[in-house]
Coordinates of C-alpha atoms and ligand atoms in Angstrom, one line a residue:
X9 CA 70.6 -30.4 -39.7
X10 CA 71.3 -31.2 -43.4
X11 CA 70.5 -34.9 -44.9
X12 CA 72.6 -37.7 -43.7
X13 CA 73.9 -40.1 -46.4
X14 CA 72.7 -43.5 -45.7
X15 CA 76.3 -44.9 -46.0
X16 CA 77.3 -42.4 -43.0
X17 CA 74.0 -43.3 -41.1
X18 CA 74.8 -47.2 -41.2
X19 CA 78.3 -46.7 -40.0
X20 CA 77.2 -44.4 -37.1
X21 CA 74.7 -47.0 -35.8
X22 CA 76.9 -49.9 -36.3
X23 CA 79.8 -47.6 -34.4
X24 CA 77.2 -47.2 -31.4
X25 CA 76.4 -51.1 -31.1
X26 CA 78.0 -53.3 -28.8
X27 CA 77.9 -57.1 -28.7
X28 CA 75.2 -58.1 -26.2
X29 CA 76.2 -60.6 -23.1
X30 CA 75.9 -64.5 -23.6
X31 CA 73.8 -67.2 -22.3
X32 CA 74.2 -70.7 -22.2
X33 CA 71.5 -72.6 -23.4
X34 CA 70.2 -76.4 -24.1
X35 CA 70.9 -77.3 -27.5
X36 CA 67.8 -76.8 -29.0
X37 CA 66.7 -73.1 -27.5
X38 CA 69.5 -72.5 -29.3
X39 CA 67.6 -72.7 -33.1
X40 CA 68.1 -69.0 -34.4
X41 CA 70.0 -67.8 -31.9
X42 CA 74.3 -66.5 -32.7
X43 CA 76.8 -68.3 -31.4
X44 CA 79.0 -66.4 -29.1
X45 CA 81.6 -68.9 -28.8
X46 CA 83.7 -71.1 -31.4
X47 CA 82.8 -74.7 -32.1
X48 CA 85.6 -76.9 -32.3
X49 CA 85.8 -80.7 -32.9
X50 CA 86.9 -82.6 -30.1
X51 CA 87.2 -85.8 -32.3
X52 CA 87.8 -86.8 -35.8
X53 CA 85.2 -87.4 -37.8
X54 CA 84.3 -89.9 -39.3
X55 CA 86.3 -91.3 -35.7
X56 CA 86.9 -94.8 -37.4
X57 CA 87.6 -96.4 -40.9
X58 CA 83.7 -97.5 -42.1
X59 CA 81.8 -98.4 -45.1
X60 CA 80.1 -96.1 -47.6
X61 CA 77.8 -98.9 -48.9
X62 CA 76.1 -102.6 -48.9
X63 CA 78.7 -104.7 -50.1
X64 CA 81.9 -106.5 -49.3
X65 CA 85.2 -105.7 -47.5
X66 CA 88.1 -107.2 -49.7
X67 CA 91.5 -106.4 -50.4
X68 CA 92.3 -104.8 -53.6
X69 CA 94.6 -107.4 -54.5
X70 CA 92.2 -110.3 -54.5
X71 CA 89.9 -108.1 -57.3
X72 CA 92.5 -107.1 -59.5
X73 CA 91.6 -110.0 -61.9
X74 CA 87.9 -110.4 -62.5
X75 CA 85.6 -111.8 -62.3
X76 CA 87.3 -113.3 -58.4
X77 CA 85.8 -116.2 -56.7
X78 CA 86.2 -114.7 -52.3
X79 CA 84.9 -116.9 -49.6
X80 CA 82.7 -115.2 -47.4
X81 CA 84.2 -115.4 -43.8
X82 CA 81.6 -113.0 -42.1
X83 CA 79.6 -110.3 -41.7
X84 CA 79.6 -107.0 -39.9
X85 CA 76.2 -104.6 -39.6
X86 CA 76.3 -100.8 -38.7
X87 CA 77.7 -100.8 -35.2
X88 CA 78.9 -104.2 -35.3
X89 CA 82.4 -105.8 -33.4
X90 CA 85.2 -108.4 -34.2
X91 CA 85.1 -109.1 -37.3
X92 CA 87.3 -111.7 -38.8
X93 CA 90.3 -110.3 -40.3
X94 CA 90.1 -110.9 -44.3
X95 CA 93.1 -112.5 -45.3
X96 CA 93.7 -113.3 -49.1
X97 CA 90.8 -114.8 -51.0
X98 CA 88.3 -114.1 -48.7
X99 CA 85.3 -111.4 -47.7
X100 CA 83.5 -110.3 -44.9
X101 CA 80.1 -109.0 -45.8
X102 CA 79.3 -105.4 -44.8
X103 CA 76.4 -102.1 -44.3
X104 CA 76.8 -98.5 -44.8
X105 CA 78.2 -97.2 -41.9
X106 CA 80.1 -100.4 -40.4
X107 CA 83.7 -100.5 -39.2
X108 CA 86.2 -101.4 -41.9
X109 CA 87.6 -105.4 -41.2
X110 CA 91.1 -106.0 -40.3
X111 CA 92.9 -106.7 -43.7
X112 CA 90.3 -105.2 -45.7
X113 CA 91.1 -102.1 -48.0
X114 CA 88.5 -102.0 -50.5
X115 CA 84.7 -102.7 -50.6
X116 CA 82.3 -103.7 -53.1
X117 CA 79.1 -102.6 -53.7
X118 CA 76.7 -105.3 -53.6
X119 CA 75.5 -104.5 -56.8
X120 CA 78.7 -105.7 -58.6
X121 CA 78.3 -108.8 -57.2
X122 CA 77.0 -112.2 -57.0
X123 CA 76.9 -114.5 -53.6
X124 CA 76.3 -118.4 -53.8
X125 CA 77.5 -121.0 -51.7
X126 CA 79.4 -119.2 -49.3
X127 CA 81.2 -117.4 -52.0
X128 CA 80.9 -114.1 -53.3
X129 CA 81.8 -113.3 -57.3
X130 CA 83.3 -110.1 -57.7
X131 CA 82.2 -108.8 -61.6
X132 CA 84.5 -105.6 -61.7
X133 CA 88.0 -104.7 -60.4
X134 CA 87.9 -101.6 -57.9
X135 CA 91.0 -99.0 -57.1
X136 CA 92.1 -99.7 -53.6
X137 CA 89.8 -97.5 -50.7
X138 CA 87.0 -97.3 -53.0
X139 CA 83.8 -97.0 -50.8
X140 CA 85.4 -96.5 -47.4
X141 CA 85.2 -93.6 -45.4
X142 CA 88.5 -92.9 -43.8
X143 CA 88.8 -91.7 -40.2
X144 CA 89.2 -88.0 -40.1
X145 CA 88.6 -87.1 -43.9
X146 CA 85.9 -84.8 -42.5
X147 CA 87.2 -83.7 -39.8
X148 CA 90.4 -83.5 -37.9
X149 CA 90.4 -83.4 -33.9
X150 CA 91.0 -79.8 -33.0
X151 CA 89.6 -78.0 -36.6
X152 CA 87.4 -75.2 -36.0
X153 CA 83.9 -75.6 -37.5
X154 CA 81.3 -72.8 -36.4
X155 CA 83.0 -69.9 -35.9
X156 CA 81.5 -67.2 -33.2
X157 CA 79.0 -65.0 -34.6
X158 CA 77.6 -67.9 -36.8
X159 CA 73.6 -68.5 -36.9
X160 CA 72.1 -71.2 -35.8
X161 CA 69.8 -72.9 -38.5
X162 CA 68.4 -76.8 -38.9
X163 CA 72.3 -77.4 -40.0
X164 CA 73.8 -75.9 -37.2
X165 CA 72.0 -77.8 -34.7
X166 CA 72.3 -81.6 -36.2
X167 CA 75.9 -80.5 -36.1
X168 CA 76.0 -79.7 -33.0
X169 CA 74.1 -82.7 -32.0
X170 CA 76.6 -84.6 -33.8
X171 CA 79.5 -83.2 -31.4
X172 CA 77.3 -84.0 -28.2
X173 CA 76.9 -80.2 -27.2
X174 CA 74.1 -80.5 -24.9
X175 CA 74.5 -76.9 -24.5
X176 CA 76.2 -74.3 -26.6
X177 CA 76.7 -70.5 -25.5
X178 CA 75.0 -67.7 -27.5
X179 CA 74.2 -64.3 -27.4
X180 CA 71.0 -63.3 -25.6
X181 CA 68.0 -62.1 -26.9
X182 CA 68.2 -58.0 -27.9
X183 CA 64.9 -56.2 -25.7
X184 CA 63.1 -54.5 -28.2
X185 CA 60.3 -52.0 -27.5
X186 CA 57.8 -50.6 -29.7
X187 CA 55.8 -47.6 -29.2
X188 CA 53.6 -46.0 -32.3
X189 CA 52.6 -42.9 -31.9
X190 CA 50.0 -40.4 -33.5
X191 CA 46.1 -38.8 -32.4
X192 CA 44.9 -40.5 -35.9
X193 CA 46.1 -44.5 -35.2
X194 CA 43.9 -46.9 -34.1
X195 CA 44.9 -50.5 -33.5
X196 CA 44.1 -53.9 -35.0
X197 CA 40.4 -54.6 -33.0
X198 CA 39.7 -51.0 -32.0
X199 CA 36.8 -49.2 -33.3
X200 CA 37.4 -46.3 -36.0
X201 CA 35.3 -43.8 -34.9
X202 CA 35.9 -41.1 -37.1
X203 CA 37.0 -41.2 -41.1
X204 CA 40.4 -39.2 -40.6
X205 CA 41.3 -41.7 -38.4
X206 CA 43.7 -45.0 -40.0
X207 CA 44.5 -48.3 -39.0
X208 CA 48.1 -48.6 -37.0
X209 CA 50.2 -51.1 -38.9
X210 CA 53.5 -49.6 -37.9
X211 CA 53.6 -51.6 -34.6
X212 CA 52.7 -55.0 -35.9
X213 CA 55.3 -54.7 -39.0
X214 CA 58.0 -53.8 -36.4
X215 CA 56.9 -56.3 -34.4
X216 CA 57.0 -59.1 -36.6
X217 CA 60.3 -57.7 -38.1
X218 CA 62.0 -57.8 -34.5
X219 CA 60.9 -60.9 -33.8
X220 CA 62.2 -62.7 -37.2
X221 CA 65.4 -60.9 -36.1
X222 CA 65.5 -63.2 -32.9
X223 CA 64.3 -60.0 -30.4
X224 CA 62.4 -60.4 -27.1
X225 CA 59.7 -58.0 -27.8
X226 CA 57.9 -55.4 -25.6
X227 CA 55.5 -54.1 -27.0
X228 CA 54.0 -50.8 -25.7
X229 CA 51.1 -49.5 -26.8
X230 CA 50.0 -47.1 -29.1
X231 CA 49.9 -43.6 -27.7
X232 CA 48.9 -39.8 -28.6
X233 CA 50.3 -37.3 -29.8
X234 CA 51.3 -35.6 -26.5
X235 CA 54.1 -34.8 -25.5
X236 CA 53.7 -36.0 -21.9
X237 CA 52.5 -39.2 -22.6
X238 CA 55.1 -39.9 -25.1
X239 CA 57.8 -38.7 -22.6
X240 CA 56.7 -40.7 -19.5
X241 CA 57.1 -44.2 -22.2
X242 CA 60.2 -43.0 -23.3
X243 CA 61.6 -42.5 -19.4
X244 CA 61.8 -46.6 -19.4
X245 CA 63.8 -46.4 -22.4
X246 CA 66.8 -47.8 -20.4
X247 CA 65.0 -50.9 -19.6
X248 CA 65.9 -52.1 -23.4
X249 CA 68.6 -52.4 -25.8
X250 CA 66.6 -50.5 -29.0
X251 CA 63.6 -48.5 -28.3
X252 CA 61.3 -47.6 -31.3
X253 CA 59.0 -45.2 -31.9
X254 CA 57.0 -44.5 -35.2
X255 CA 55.2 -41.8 -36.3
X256 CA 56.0 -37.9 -35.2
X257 CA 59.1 -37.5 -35.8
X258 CA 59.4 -35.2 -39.3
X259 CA 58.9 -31.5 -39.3
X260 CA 54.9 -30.8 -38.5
X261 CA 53.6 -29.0 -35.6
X262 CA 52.6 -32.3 -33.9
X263 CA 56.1 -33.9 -34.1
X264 CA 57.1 -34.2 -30.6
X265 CA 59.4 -36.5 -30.8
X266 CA 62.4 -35.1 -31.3
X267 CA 62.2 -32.1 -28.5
X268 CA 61.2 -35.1 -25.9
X269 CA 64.3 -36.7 -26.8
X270 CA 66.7 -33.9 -26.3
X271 CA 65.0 -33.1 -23.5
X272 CA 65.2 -36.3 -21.6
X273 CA 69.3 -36.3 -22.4
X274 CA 69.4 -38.6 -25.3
X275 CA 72.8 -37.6 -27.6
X276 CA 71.0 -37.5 -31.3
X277 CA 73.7 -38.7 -34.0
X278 CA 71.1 -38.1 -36.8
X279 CA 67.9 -36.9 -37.6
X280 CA 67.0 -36.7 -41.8
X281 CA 68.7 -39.4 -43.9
X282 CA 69.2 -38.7 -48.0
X283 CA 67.1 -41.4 -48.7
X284 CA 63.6 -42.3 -50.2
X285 CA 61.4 -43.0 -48.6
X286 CA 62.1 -42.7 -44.7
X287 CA 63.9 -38.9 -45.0
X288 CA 62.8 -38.6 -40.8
X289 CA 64.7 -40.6 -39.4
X290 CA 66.0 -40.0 -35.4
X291 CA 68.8 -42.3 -34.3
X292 CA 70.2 -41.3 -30.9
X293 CA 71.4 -42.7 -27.7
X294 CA 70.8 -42.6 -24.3
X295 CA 73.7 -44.6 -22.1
X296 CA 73.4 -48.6 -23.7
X297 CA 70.2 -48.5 -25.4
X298 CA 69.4 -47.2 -29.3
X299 CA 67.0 -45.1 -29.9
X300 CA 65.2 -45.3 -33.3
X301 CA 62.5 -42.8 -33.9
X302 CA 60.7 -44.1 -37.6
X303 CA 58.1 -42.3 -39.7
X304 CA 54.9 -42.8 -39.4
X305 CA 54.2 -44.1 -43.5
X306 CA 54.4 -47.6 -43.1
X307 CA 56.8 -47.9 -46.1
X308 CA 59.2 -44.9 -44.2
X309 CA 58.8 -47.5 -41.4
X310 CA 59.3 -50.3 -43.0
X311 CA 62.4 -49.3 -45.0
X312 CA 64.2 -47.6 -41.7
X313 CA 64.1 -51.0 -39.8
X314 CA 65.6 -52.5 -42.5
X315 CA 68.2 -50.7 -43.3
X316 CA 69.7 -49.4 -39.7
X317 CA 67.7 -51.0 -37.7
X318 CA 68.2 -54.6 -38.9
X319 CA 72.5 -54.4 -38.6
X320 CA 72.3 -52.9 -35.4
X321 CA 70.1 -55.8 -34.3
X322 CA 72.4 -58.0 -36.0
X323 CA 75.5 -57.0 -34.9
X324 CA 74.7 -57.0 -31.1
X325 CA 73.8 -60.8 -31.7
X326 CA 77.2 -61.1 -33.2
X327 CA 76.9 -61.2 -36.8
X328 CA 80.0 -60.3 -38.5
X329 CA 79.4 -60.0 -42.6
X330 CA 78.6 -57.2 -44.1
X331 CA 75.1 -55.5 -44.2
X332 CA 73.9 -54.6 -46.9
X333 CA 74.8 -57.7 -49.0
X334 CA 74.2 -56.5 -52.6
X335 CA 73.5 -58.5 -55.3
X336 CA 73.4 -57.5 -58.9
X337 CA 70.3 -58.3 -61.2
X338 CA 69.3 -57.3 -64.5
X339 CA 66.4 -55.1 -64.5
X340 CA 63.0 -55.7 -66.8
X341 CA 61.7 -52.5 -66.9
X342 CA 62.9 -49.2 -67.1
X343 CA 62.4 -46.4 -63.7
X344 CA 62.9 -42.8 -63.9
X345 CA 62.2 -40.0 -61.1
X346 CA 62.3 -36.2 -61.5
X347 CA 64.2 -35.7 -58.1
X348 CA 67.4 -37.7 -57.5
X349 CA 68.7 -35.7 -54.4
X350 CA 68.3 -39.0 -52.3
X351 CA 68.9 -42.5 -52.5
X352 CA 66.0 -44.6 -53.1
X353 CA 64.9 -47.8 -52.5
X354 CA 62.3 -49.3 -54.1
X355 CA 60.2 -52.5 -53.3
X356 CA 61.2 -55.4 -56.2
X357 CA 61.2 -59.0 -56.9
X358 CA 64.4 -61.0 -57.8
X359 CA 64.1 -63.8 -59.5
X360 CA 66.2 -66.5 -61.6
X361 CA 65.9 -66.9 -65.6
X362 CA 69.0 -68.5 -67.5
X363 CA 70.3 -65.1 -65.7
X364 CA 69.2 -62.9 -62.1
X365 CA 66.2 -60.1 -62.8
X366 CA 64.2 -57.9 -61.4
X367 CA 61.6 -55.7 -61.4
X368 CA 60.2 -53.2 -59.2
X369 CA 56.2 -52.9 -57.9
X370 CA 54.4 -50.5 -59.4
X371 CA 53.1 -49.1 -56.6
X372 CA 55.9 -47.0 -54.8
X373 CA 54.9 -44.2 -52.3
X374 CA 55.9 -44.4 -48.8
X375 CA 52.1 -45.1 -47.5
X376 CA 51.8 -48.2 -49.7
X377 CA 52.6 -50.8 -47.9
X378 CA 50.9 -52.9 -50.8
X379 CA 53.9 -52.4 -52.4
X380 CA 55.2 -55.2 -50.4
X381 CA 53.4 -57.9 -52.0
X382 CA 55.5 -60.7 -53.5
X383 CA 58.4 -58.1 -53.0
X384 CA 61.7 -59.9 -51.7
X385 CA 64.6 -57.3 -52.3
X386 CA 64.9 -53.7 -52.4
X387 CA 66.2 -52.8 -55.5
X388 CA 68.7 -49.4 -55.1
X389 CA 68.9 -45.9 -57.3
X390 CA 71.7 -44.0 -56.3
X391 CA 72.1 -40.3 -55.7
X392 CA 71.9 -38.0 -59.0
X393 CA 70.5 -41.2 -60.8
X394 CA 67.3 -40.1 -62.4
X395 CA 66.5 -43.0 -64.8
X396 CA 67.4 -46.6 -65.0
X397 CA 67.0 -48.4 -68.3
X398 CA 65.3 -51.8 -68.8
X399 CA 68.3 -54.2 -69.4
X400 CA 70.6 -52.2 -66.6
X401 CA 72.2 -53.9 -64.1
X402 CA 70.7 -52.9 -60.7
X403 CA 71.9 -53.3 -57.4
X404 CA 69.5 -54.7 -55.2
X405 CA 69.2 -56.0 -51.5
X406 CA 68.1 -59.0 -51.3
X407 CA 65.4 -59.5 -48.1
X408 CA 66.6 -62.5 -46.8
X409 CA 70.3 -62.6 -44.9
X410 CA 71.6 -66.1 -44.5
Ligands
LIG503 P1 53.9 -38.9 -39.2 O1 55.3 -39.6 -39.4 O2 53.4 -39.0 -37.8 O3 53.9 -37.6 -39.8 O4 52.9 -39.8 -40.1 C1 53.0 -40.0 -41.5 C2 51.9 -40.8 -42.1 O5 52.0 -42.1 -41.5 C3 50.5 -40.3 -41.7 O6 49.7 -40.4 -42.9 C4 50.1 -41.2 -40.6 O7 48.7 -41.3 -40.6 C5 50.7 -42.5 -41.0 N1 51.0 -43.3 -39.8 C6 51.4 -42.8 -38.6 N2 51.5 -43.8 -37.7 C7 51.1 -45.0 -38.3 C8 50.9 -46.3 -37.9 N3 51.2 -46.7 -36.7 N4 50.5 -47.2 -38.8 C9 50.2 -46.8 -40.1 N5 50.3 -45.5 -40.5 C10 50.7 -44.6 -39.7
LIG504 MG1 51.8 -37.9 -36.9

């Protein structure tokens, strides 16, 4: 099979993920989540006339010539009733948030004032409606505010809250398992008993990955290299939406992977991807659930969660904007390579100076997963680009999606 290009990769793994079914759920299980329905308002908002400050409610008229001499009539608090209406020359004293008096159009901040003797001296004239909040200058009755598909952050939920949904209706949880394979791995805990044997880190980056992308996650083990072990984990393989393995799955004698999956039925779409690191990557199918087999360098790893595993994860949760989002930023420091057959992608940093830069780590094979310190982007060289220049700008992808 010759090298997929990652564009071609992306589009047949999105093209093979369908929106997952919906839940309803108490307001706030619903932090993180998508929502799989629309929001509308049911009311206006704000729902009633109010004021924006401490001061008094006055008719524009009556301040037109300062300073004005207004009798105060009253006073209303946030959440207060009945005021008396304020008819020429007078005031009814108000708080931030309390319903606009009959008569009133205008109000005052109490800093631009002075009260004595049951009057209040207005110092400066005002344009009529200064420092009220209309009814329905937010929000109409009927607008749509979250649309389907939208996350749920902090903001999402006080808005919610603010429109009384006890419950809202999201998409449920993807089921993600994870099964790392190789004779060599040995997991966090385990004794190394030998010195060609390494410490497994595949399974714990996936794991944390999947579960800051919202996923219930199963997490299976760490297995040999045997081809009958492997095959009896992967027979469960419908009990999920995305199945993972990492590790045997390039071209050595001990890479079972691919051979189990054929034989168990799975339709392959790809196997080696044109890009750098993480050139073995499987992506197949077998009925609903994805199959992702990843490389065993925990870069490769990584890297292929990232960039197809992460839409598909996304998309079945009912995100709808494009993936990769690519930013452009200036880069500090020049890069060359001698082979430019694939696309790579190499850990960076973006930051902000007067203007966006970034710079790549120094430390860039697929086995150094160092090279993910203080990184927060990848930053991308194309196909048949063998050198960037310091002061080029680079496309680069930035970690974080919201
Ligand atoms: P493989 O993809 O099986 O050929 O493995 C490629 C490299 O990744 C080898 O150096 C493995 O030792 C290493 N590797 C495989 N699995 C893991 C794992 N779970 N955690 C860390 N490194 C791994
Ligand atoms: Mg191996």
């Amino acid at each position: 099979m010759s090298l997929t290009p990652y564009d071609e990769a992306l589009k047949l793994v999105l093209e093979n993920v369908s929106t997952l079914g919906k839940e309803k759920l108490p307001l706030w299980q619903a932090l993180g989540r998508f929502l799989a329905e629309d929001v509308a308002s049911h009311t206006d908002m704000p729902l009633f006339d109010n004021s924006a400050m401490d001061g008094y409610a006055v008719r524009a008229e009556d301040i037109r010539e300062v300073p004005a001499r207004l009798k105060l009539i009253g006073e209303m608090p946030a959440g207060g009733e009945g005021s008396p209406k304020v008819e020429r020359g007078t005031t009814v004293k108000i708080f931030t948030g309390a319903p606009i008096p009959e008569g009133a159009d205008t109000v005052v901040p109490v800093e631009l004032t002075k009260e004595a003797d049951g009057y209040v001296v207005v110092n400066k004239s005002l344009p009529m409606g200064s420092n009220i909040r209309v009814r329905g200058e937010e929000v109409k009755a009927g607008d749509l505010l979250l649309k389907e598909g939208t996350k749920i952050r902090g903001y999402e939920l006080g808005l919610l809250a603010s429109l009384n949904r006890v419950f809202v209706e999201v998409y449920r949880r993807p089921k993600l398992a994870i099964l790392a394979t190789g004779d060599e791995i040995k997991d966090l805990g385990e004794t190394i008993e030998k010195p060609s044997q390494i410490r497994s880190s595949n399974n714990h980056t996936l794991y944390g990955r999947a579960l800051e992308l919202g996923c219930d996650v199963y997490h299976l083990g760490l297995v040999r290299d045997e081809p009958r072990t492997i095959e009896e984990k992967l027979k469960t393989v419908q009990d999920y939406d995305v199945f993972i393995t990492t590790g045997g799955v390039s071209a050595g004698e001990r890479d079972y992977i691919k051979e189990i999956v054929l034989s168990l039925g799975f339709e392959v779409l790809f196997h080696k991807l044109r890009i750098k690191p993480a050139k073995p990557v499987l992506f197949a199918r077998k009925g609903r659930t994805l199959f992702f087999g990843l490389p065993g360098n925990p870069v490769s790893c990584a890297i292929a969660f990232d960039l197809l595993v992460t839409p598909a994860l996304l998309k079945m949760q009912g995100y709808r904007e494009e993936f990769p989002k690519l930013w452009k930023a200036k880069l500090v420091r020049s890069f060359s390579r001698r082979d430019s057959e694939r696309r790579e992608f190499l850990r960076g940093r973006l930051w902000f100076d007067g203007e966006l830069l970034c710079d790549f780590s120094p430390k860039n094979q697929s086995h150094m997963l160092t090279s993910y310190i203080g990184a927060n982007c990848y930053i991308v060289v194309y196909e048949d680009i063998k050198e960037l220049k310091e002061g080029d700008r680079v496309d680069v992808f930035p970690f974080s999606i919201d």
